[in-house]
Amino acid sequence: MTSEASSVLDKPATSPISTRRHGDVLIILSNNPPVNALSAAVRLGLVDAIAQAEADDGVNALVIACEGQTFFAGADITEFGKPPQQPWLPAVVDRIENCSKPVVAAIHGTALGGGLEVALGCHYRVADKSARLGTPEVKLGLLPGAGGTQRLPRVAGVRKALEMTATGSPIGAKEAFDCGLVDRIVEGDLVPHAVAFAEEVRDVRPLAKSSERQDRIADVDPSVFDDFRKENAKRFRGFEAPLRNIEAVKIATEKPYSEGVIEERKLFMELMGGEQSAAQRYFFFAERKANKIEGLPENTEPRPVRKVGVIGAGTMGGGISMNFLSAGIPVTIVEMGQEALDRGTGVMRRNYEASAAKGKLTAQQVEQAMGYLQPTLDFAELADCDLIVEAVYENMDVKKEVFGRIDKIARPGAILASNTSYLDIDEIAASISRPEDVLGMHFFSPANIMKLLEVVRGAKTASDALLTAMQLGKKIGKVPVVAGVCHGFIGNRMLMPRQIEATKLLLEGASPEQIDRVHVEFGMPMGPFRMADLAGVDIGWHRDPNRIENVRDALCAIDRWGQKKGAGFYDYDEKRRPSPSPVVQHIIEDFAARQGVERREISDGEIVERTLYTMVNEGAKILEEGIAQRASDVDVVWVYGYGWPVYRGGPMFWADSVGLQTIVDGLKRQEERMKPDFSFSKLLLDKAENGESFTR
Ligand code: 3HC
């Protein structure tokens, strides 16, 4: 290698693109923090740099690399929906590919979306061994629209292109190398390695243009597309973009590149103009905004958390502990009796081993995680923990008793968190000597899997305690959302009106199957009654089989506690497949008769208005009362905690799509039937009247 020439900045200081020479190799460097998104300035800089290289006889090869944490992470999503600015990304990628001198992409971090398309426009790709490559456009309701759907199958093969584009999951450098997407994997300083590679290939002709390759798309069995669709039918249910991605990759195998890109553009523009992509793009930013805490004093610093204590080794306590263990944070877990402790730690180990059996973890990682666990019966061992999460029985007296004990032994400054789903954090905090250290960390079941974490800010919660819980949540792979104190916080509180109306609808004439079907057709993973059966119909039951005041009591009294008993609102076969239950139907009709409820035909539309519009109304109350910081946080809670279809953005975004006046009109239509359980949110009424929205 020749020695590095002095740095030559040919762009104005404001351009994110700079160039420098290393012998006869021109290094084009992007510096557009935080993720090197391909903004208009970056695109322009790239085109100019290519022109500079073409014009310079002293340049024989090029390297495109990025500074900072990552290679280009995609098109600049903030530009979407605005008037497009030249040069367009597809033209930039073409310009790179048509450069008369070899261009090498030097990939570190993540080459995503438009970033991967830029890399595909390059003639060669050199990647750091930790790099990840992917086409996440589908998660924004889109497809790779800069030639990606046509180039990727030509380079990586059809099957890999289908997997990458339709699922949006990135692949590691090794997998990318194995499928031909990456030409060399390197360790250590990336750019010098890429320059060395460029020097090796500087004289190779013809240039390896992805768009001209035929070898990987010849003789493709056309059944591969249908098979792939079928294999993933459940995953893709309700989404438009995965199918359009598959269609575009199929086109690559049927038409010449020049025609394929035109079709790709058409599909891209259709998706971009659609409601699903608008919802998914909105959600991308909603998720990131959720992490920002309003009203936090500027200099707030998080408290260090080196060790966590968890009280209770039941399903929740175990799941919560696993999150920290997996992140390498030691956990002391406390139980009342040896048997419960052994059972709890046994379940955790089995869960880890199940992940290992699926290839998600190595045996060594399982041992490492379990090695961070310290099970004990001695409360005093929590004394050196920086955060203590209690996950005991959901009862105020029990919680207060536990907090009283923690208060006596926890070290000063330790954060004391309750995993309560409903209870008043302020009441718990007021019962001990350090209310400023108390907050809620509401994990969702199964706690080691579900991404949502409601961090409940009490009236006296210290800012640094809140910040710590939010940052820690992110560190353990959760999506934390700040919630205020009220019965059920954001998520469970919104579940209540849905549950109340769904139950009333049963008596009025709807069946559990009809109500569940409406929710599933809407895009929810399951309806309220399948969910009740899964969670346990007996949750919150008073346990007195002679006290029968509603349908739930009646089911519990005859042992229909849900899936775990093989019967709940539905009957279940040995494979846990549900079927309608004549017994349940009889109970419902009996109750209706006893309560004098007139049964009638219920339309699907009424179900939507009474179970989904009411949730929007509750969400508006939550905003009105300051329980959620912003409407988009409500949406994040529902998408990550309850499986609200992300292609509908979340309840508040969806309400805006439907139109707030339409929501209000629907609720007014049902108001009489819903009384006295229902009352209007003033915020919703005001916004509807003023033609405003929650999220746009
Ligand atoms: N455009 C604009 N801003 C982006 C962006 C993008 N493509 N990707 C990330 N950002 C912003 C985020 O909004 C966030 O901003 P904030 O700090 O103001 O909240 C900031 O960059 C940092 O992002 P993260 O918090 O997500 O940082 P992480 O380090 O956790 O993750 C990442 C980095 C893996 C690159 C992640 O940001 C990511 O997945 N980005 C999106 C990638 C993507 O979807 N690319 C495809 C875009 S569509 C496209 O390319 C179309 C083309 O085919 C035509």
mmCIF file with all atom_site columns, C-alpha atoms in Angstrom, residues 273-399:
data_model
loop_
_atom_site.group_PDB
_atom_site.id
_atom_site.type_symbol
_atom_site.label_atom_id
_atom_site.label_alt_id
_atom_site.label_comp_id
_atom_site.label_asym_id
_atom_site.label_entity_id
_atom_site.label_seq_id
_atom_site.pdbx_PDB_ins_code
_atom_site.Cartn_x
_atom_site.Cartn_y
_atom_site.Cartn_z
_atom_site.occupancy
_atom_site.B_iso_or_equiv
_atom_site.pdbx_formal_charge
_atom_site.auth_seq_id
_atom_site.auth_comp_id
_atom_site.auth_asym_id
_atom_site.auth_atom_id
_atom_site.pdbx_PDB_model_num
ATOM 1   C CA . GLY A 1 273 ? -49.038 6.514   -0.639 1.00 0.00 ? 273 GLY A CA 1
ATOM 2   C CA . GLY A 1 274 ? -50.954 3.955   1.428  1.00 0.00 ? 274 GLY A CA 1
ATOM 3   C CA . GLU A 1 275 ? -52.295 4.170   4.969  1.00 0.00 ? 275 GLU A CA 1
ATOM 4   C CA . GLN A 1 276 ? -50.294 1.173   6.227  1.00 0.00 ? 276 GLN A CA 1
ATOM 5   C CA . SER A 1 277 ? -46.915 2.676   5.423  1.00 0.00 ? 277 SER A CA 1
ATOM 6   C CA . ALA A 1 278 ? -48.005 6.026   6.888  1.00 0.00 ? 278 ALA A CA 1
ATOM 7   C CA . ALA A 1 279 ? -48.907 4.171   10.092 1.00 0.00 ? 279 ALA A CA 1
ATOM 8   C CA . GLN A 1 280 ? -45.673 2.203   10.209 1.00 0.00 ? 280 GLN A CA 1
ATOM 9   C CA . ARG A 1 281 ? -43.497 5.229   9.520  1.00 0.00 ? 281 ARG A CA 1
ATOM 10  C CA . TYR A 1 282 ? -45.356 7.135   12.211 1.00 0.00 ? 282 TYR A CA 1
ATOM 11  C CA . PHE A 1 283 ? -44.758 4.248   14.568 1.00 0.00 ? 283 PHE A CA 1
ATOM 12  C CA . PHE A 1 284 ? -41.017 4.193   13.853 1.00 0.00 ? 284 PHE A CA 1
ATOM 13  C CA . PHE A 1 285 ? -40.722 7.681   15.318 1.00 0.00 ? 285 PHE A CA 1
ATOM 14  C CA . ALA A 1 286 ? -43.364 7.053   18.022 1.00 0.00 ? 286 ALA A CA 1
ATOM 15  C CA . GLU A 1 287 ? -41.248 4.250   19.405 1.00 0.00 ? 287 GLU A CA 1
ATOM 16  C CA . ARG A 1 288 ? -38.174 6.430   19.579 1.00 0.00 ? 288 ARG A CA 1
ATOM 17  C CA . LYS A 1 289 ? -40.065 9.379   21.055 1.00 0.00 ? 289 LYS A CA 1
ATOM 18  C CA . ALA A 1 290 ? -41.412 7.174   23.855 1.00 0.00 ? 290 ALA A CA 1
ATOM 19  C CA . ASN A 1 291 ? -37.952 7.085   25.358 1.00 0.00 ? 291 ASN A CA 1
ATOM 20  C CA . LYS A 1 292 ? -37.921 10.836  25.921 1.00 0.00 ? 292 LYS A CA 1
ATOM 21  C CA . ILE A 1 293 ? -39.058 11.999  29.336 1.00 0.00 ? 293 ILE A CA 1
ATOM 22  C CA . GLU A 1 294 ? -40.880 15.286  29.562 1.00 0.00 ? 294 GLU A CA 1
ATOM 23  C CA . GLY A 1 295 ? -40.082 17.777  32.293 1.00 0.00 ? 295 GLY A CA 1
ATOM 24  C CA . LEU A 1 296 ? -36.816 16.122  33.252 1.00 0.00 ? 296 LEU A CA 1
ATOM 25  C CA . PRO A 1 297 ? -34.339 18.661  34.714 1.00 0.00 ? 297 PRO A CA 1
ATOM 26  C CA . GLU A 1 298 ? -31.514 19.105  32.235 1.00 0.00 ? 298 GLU A CA 1
ATOM 27  C CA . ASN A 1 299 ? -28.633 17.800  34.306 1.00 0.00 ? 299 ASN A CA 1
ATOM 28  C CA . THR A 1 300 ? -30.339 14.637  35.463 1.00 0.00 ? 300 THR A CA 1
ATOM 29  C CA . GLU A 1 301 ? -27.909 11.727  35.583 1.00 0.00 ? 301 GLU A CA 1
ATOM 30  C CA . PRO A 1 302 ? -29.012 8.099   35.885 1.00 0.00 ? 302 PRO A CA 1
ATOM 31  C CA . ARG A 1 303 ? -28.079 6.151   39.003 1.00 0.00 ? 303 ARG A CA 1
ATOM 32  C CA . PRO A 1 304 ? -25.676 3.260   38.430 1.00 0.00 ? 304 PRO A CA 1
ATOM 33  C CA . VAL A 1 305 ? -27.345 -0.165  38.420 1.00 0.00 ? 305 VAL A CA 1
ATOM 34  C CA . ARG A 1 306 ? -24.822 -2.948  38.895 1.00 0.00 ? 306 ARG A CA 1
ATOM 35  C CA . LYS A 1 307 ? -27.005 -5.449  40.667 1.00 0.00 ? 307 LYS A CA 1
ATOM 36  C CA . VAL A 1 308 ? -30.730 -6.083  40.721 1.00 0.00 ? 308 VAL A CA 1
ATOM 37  C CA . GLY A 1 309 ? -32.922 -7.735  43.340 1.00 0.00 ? 309 GLY A CA 1
ATOM 38  C CA . VAL A 1 310 ? -36.167 -9.456  42.404 1.00 0.00 ? 310 VAL A CA 1
ATOM 39  C CA . ILE A 1 311 ? -38.717 -10.466 45.031 1.00 0.00 ? 311 ILE A CA 1
ATOM 40  C CA . GLY A 1 312 ? -40.835 -13.404 43.974 1.00 0.00 ? 312 GLY A CA 1
ATOM 41  C CA . ALA A 1 313 ? -39.740 -16.298 41.762 1.00 0.00 ? 313 ALA A CA 1
ATOM 42  C CA . GLY A 1 314 ? -43.134 -16.911 40.190 1.00 0.00 ? 314 GLY A CA 1
ATOM 43  C CA . THR A 1 315 ? -43.891 -16.500 36.491 1.00 0.00 ? 315 THR A CA 1
ATOM 44  C CA . MET A 1 316 ? -43.413 -12.731 36.562 1.00 0.00 ? 316 MET A CA 1
ATOM 45  C CA . GLY A 1 317 ? -40.428 -12.635 38.927 1.00 0.00 ? 317 GLY A CA 1
ATOM 46  C CA . GLY A 1 318 ? -38.636 -15.292 36.910 1.00 0.00 ? 318 GLY A CA 1
ATOM 47  C CA . GLY A 1 319 ? -39.344 -13.605 33.570 1.00 0.00 ? 319 GLY A CA 1
ATOM 48  C CA . ILE A 1 320 ? -38.265 -10.210 34.916 1.00 0.00 ? 320 ILE A CA 1
ATOM 49  C CA . SER A 1 321 ? -35.013 -11.665 36.255 1.00 0.00 ? 321 SER A CA 1
ATOM 50  C CA . MET A 1 322 ? -34.198 -13.262 32.897 1.00 0.00 ? 322 MET A CA 1
ATOM 51  C CA . ASN A 1 323 ? -34.161 -9.835  31.233 1.00 0.00 ? 323 ASN A CA 1
ATOM 52  C CA . PHE A 1 324 ? -31.377 -8.641  33.496 1.00 0.00 ? 324 PHE A CA 1
ATOM 53  C CA . LEU A 1 325 ? -29.441 -11.896 33.429 1.00 0.00 ? 325 LEU A CA 1
ATOM 54  C CA . SER A 1 326 ? -29.469 -11.912 29.631 1.00 0.00 ? 326 SER A CA 1
ATOM 55  C CA . ALA A 1 327 ? -28.030 -8.401  29.685 1.00 0.00 ? 327 ALA A CA 1
ATOM 56  C CA . GLY A 1 328 ? -25.234 -9.520  32.014 1.00 0.00 ? 328 GLY A CA 1
ATOM 57  C CA . ILE A 1 329 ? -26.637 -7.811  35.132 1.00 0.00 ? 329 ILE A CA 1
ATOM 58  C CA . PRO A 1 330 ? -26.439 -9.959  38.298 1.00 0.00 ? 330 PRO A CA 1
ATOM 59  C CA . VAL A 1 331 ? -29.770 -10.718 39.978 1.00 0.00 ? 331 VAL A CA 1
ATOM 60  C CA . THR A 1 332 ? -30.495 -11.758 43.545 1.00 0.00 ? 332 THR A CA 1
ATOM 61  C CA . ILE A 1 333 ? -33.884 -13.458 43.581 1.00 0.00 ? 333 ILE A CA 1
ATOM 62  C CA . VAL A 1 334 ? -35.750 -13.965 46.858 1.00 0.00 ? 334 VAL A CA 1
ATOM 63  C CA . GLU A 1 335 ? -38.585 -16.337 47.679 1.00 0.00 ? 335 GLU A CA 1
ATOM 64  C CA . MET A 1 336 ? -40.393 -17.334 50.866 1.00 0.00 ? 336 MET A CA 1
ATOM 65  C CA . GLY A 1 337 ? -39.754 -21.088 50.647 1.00 0.00 ? 337 GLY A CA 1
ATOM 66  C CA . GLN A 1 338 ? -37.093 -23.354 49.150 1.00 0.00 ? 338 GLN A CA 1
ATOM 67  C CA . GLU A 1 339 ? -39.564 -25.257 47.010 1.00 0.00 ? 339 GLU A CA 1
ATOM 68  C CA . ALA A 1 340 ? -40.927 -22.127 45.293 1.00 0.00 ? 340 ALA A CA 1
ATOM 69  C CA . LEU A 1 341 ? -37.393 -20.841 44.809 1.00 0.00 ? 341 LEU A CA 1
ATOM 70  C CA . ASP A 1 342 ? -36.238 -24.084 43.203 1.00 0.00 ? 342 ASP A CA 1
ATOM 71  C CA . ARG A 1 343 ? -39.322 -24.244 41.031 1.00 0.00 ? 343 ARG A CA 1
ATOM 72  C CA . GLY A 1 344 ? -38.804 -20.651 39.857 1.00 0.00 ? 344 GLY A CA 1
ATOM 73  C CA . THR A 1 345 ? -35.121 -21.022 39.034 1.00 0.00 ? 345 THR A CA 1
ATOM 74  C CA . GLY A 1 346 ? -35.885 -24.362 37.344 1.00 0.00 ? 346 GLY A CA 1
ATOM 75  C CA . VAL A 1 347 ? -38.394 -22.664 35.040 1.00 0.00 ? 347 VAL A CA 1
ATOM 76  C CA . MET A 1 348 ? -35.859 -19.973 34.177 1.00 0.00 ? 348 MET A CA 1
ATOM 77  C CA . ARG A 1 349 ? -33.249 -22.560 33.286 1.00 0.00 ? 349 ARG A CA 1
ATOM 78  C CA . ARG A 1 350 ? -35.745 -24.520 31.183 1.00 0.00 ? 350 ARG A CA 1
ATOM 79  C CA . ASN A 1 351 ? -36.750 -21.336 29.325 1.00 0.00 ? 351 ASN A CA 1
ATOM 80  C CA . TYR A 1 352 ? -33.119 -20.607 28.527 1.00 0.00 ? 352 TYR A CA 1
ATOM 81  C CA . GLU A 1 353 ? -32.520 -24.187 27.446 1.00 0.00 ? 353 GLU A CA 1
ATOM 82  C CA . ALA A 1 354 ? -35.571 -24.045 25.183 1.00 0.00 ? 354 ALA A CA 1
ATOM 83  C CA . SER A 1 355 ? -34.054 -20.962 23.501 1.00 0.00 ? 355 SER A CA 1
ATOM 84  C CA . ALA A 1 356 ? -30.766 -22.834 23.145 1.00 0.00 ? 356 ALA A CA 1
ATOM 85  C CA . ALA A 1 357 ? -32.576 -25.803 21.574 1.00 0.00 ? 357 ALA A CA 1
ATOM 86  C CA . LYS A 1 358 ? -33.981 -23.396 18.965 1.00 0.00 ? 358 LYS A CA 1
ATOM 87  C CA . GLY A 1 359 ? -30.463 -22.166 18.247 1.00 0.00 ? 359 GLY A CA 1
ATOM 88  C CA . LYS A 1 360 ? -31.085 -18.709 19.714 1.00 0.00 ? 360 LYS A CA 1
ATOM 89  C CA . LEU A 1 361 ? -28.473 -19.137 22.455 1.00 0.00 ? 361 LEU A CA 1
ATOM 90  C CA . THR A 1 362 ? -25.397 -21.274 22.914 1.00 0.00 ? 362 THR A CA 1
ATOM 91  C CA . ALA A 1 363 ? -25.075 -23.653 25.870 1.00 0.00 ? 363 ALA A CA 1
ATOM 92  C CA . GLN A 1 364 ? -22.322 -21.379 27.108 1.00 0.00 ? 364 GLN A CA 1
ATOM 93  C CA . GLN A 1 365 ? -24.635 -18.331 27.030 1.00 0.00 ? 365 GLN A CA 1
ATOM 94  C CA . VAL A 1 366 ? -27.227 -20.277 29.039 1.00 0.00 ? 366 VAL A CA 1
ATOM 95  C CA . GLU A 1 367 ? -24.644 -21.060 31.716 1.00 0.00 ? 367 GLU A CA 1
ATOM 96  C CA . GLN A 1 368 ? -23.368 -17.505 31.659 1.00 0.00 ? 368 GLN A CA 1
ATOM 97  C CA . ALA A 1 369 ? -26.854 -16.060 32.216 1.00 0.00 ? 369 ALA A CA 1
ATOM 98  C CA . MET A 1 370 ? -27.717 -18.544 34.961 1.00 0.00 ? 370 MET A CA 1
ATOM 99  C CA . GLY A 1 371 ? -24.332 -17.839 36.519 1.00 0.00 ? 371 GLY A CA 1
ATOM 100 C CA . TYR A 1 372 ? -25.442 -14.266 37.202 1.00 0.00 ? 372 TYR A CA 1
ATOM 101 C CA . LEU A 1 373 ? -28.367 -15.539 39.288 1.00 0.00 ? 373 LEU A CA 1
ATOM 102 C CA . GLN A 1 374 ? -28.167 -15.717 43.040 1.00 0.00 ? 374 GLN A CA 1
ATOM 103 C CA . PRO A 1 375 ? -31.257 -17.433 44.520 1.00 0.00 ? 375 PRO A CA 1
ATOM 104 C CA . THR A 1 376 ? -31.860 -16.941 48.226 1.00 0.00 ? 376 THR A CA 1
ATOM 105 C CA . LEU A 1 377 ? -34.449 -17.142 50.989 1.00 0.00 ? 377 LEU A CA 1
ATOM 106 C CA . ASP A 1 378 ? -32.756 -14.352 52.896 1.00 0.00 ? 378 ASP A CA 1
ATOM 107 C CA . PHE A 1 379 ? -34.252 -10.894 52.322 1.00 0.00 ? 379 PHE A CA 1
ATOM 108 C CA . ALA A 1 380 ? -31.131 -9.316  53.807 1.00 0.00 ? 380 ALA A CA 1
ATOM 109 C CA . GLU A 1 381 ? -29.175 -10.334 50.711 1.00 0.00 ? 381 GLU A CA 1
ATOM 110 C CA . LEU A 1 382 ? -30.964 -7.582  48.806 1.00 0.00 ? 382 LEU A CA 1
ATOM 111 C CA . ALA A 1 383 ? -28.986 -5.031  50.812 1.00 0.00 ? 383 ALA A CA 1
ATOM 112 C CA . ASP A 1 384 ? -26.400 -4.358  48.084 1.00 0.00 ? 384 ASP A CA 1
ATOM 113 C CA . CYS A 1 385 ? -28.851 -4.168  45.153 1.00 0.00 ? 385 CYS A CA 1
ATOM 114 C CA . ASP A 1 386 ? -29.177 -0.906  43.213 1.00 0.00 ? 386 ASP A CA 1
ATOM 115 C CA . LEU A 1 387 ? -32.664 -1.741  41.999 1.00 0.00 ? 387 LEU A CA 1
ATOM 116 C CA . ILE A 1 388 ? -35.181 -4.006  43.681 1.00 0.00 ? 388 ILE A CA 1
ATOM 117 C CA . VAL A 1 389 ? -38.252 -5.116  41.741 1.00 0.00 ? 389 VAL A CA 1
ATOM 118 C CA . GLU A 1 390 ? -41.060 -6.696  43.687 1.00 0.00 ? 390 GLU A CA 1
ATOM 119 C CA . ALA A 1 391 ? -43.192 -9.204  41.815 1.00 0.00 ? 391 ALA A CA 1
ATOM 120 C CA . VAL A 1 392 ? -45.361 -10.633 44.577 1.00 0.00 ? 392 VAL A CA 1
ATOM 121 C CA . TYR A 1 393 ? -49.096 -11.256 44.805 1.00 0.00 ? 393 TYR A CA 1
ATOM 122 C CA . GLU A 1 394 ? -51.223 -8.386  43.459 1.00 0.00 ? 394 GLU A CA 1
ATOM 123 C CA . ASN A 1 395 ? -52.681 -7.083  46.715 1.00 0.00 ? 395 ASN A CA 1
ATOM 124 C CA . MET A 1 396 ? -52.082 -3.688  48.319 1.00 0.00 ? 396 MET A CA 1
ATOM 125 C CA . ASP A 1 397 ? -51.524 -4.999  51.849 1.00 0.00 ? 397 ASP A CA 1
ATOM 126 C CA . VAL A 1 398 ? -49.066 -7.616  50.643 1.00 0.00 ? 398 VAL A CA 1
ATOM 127 C CA . LYS A 1 399 ? -47.178 -5.066  48.547 1.00 0.00 ? 399 LYS A CA 1
#
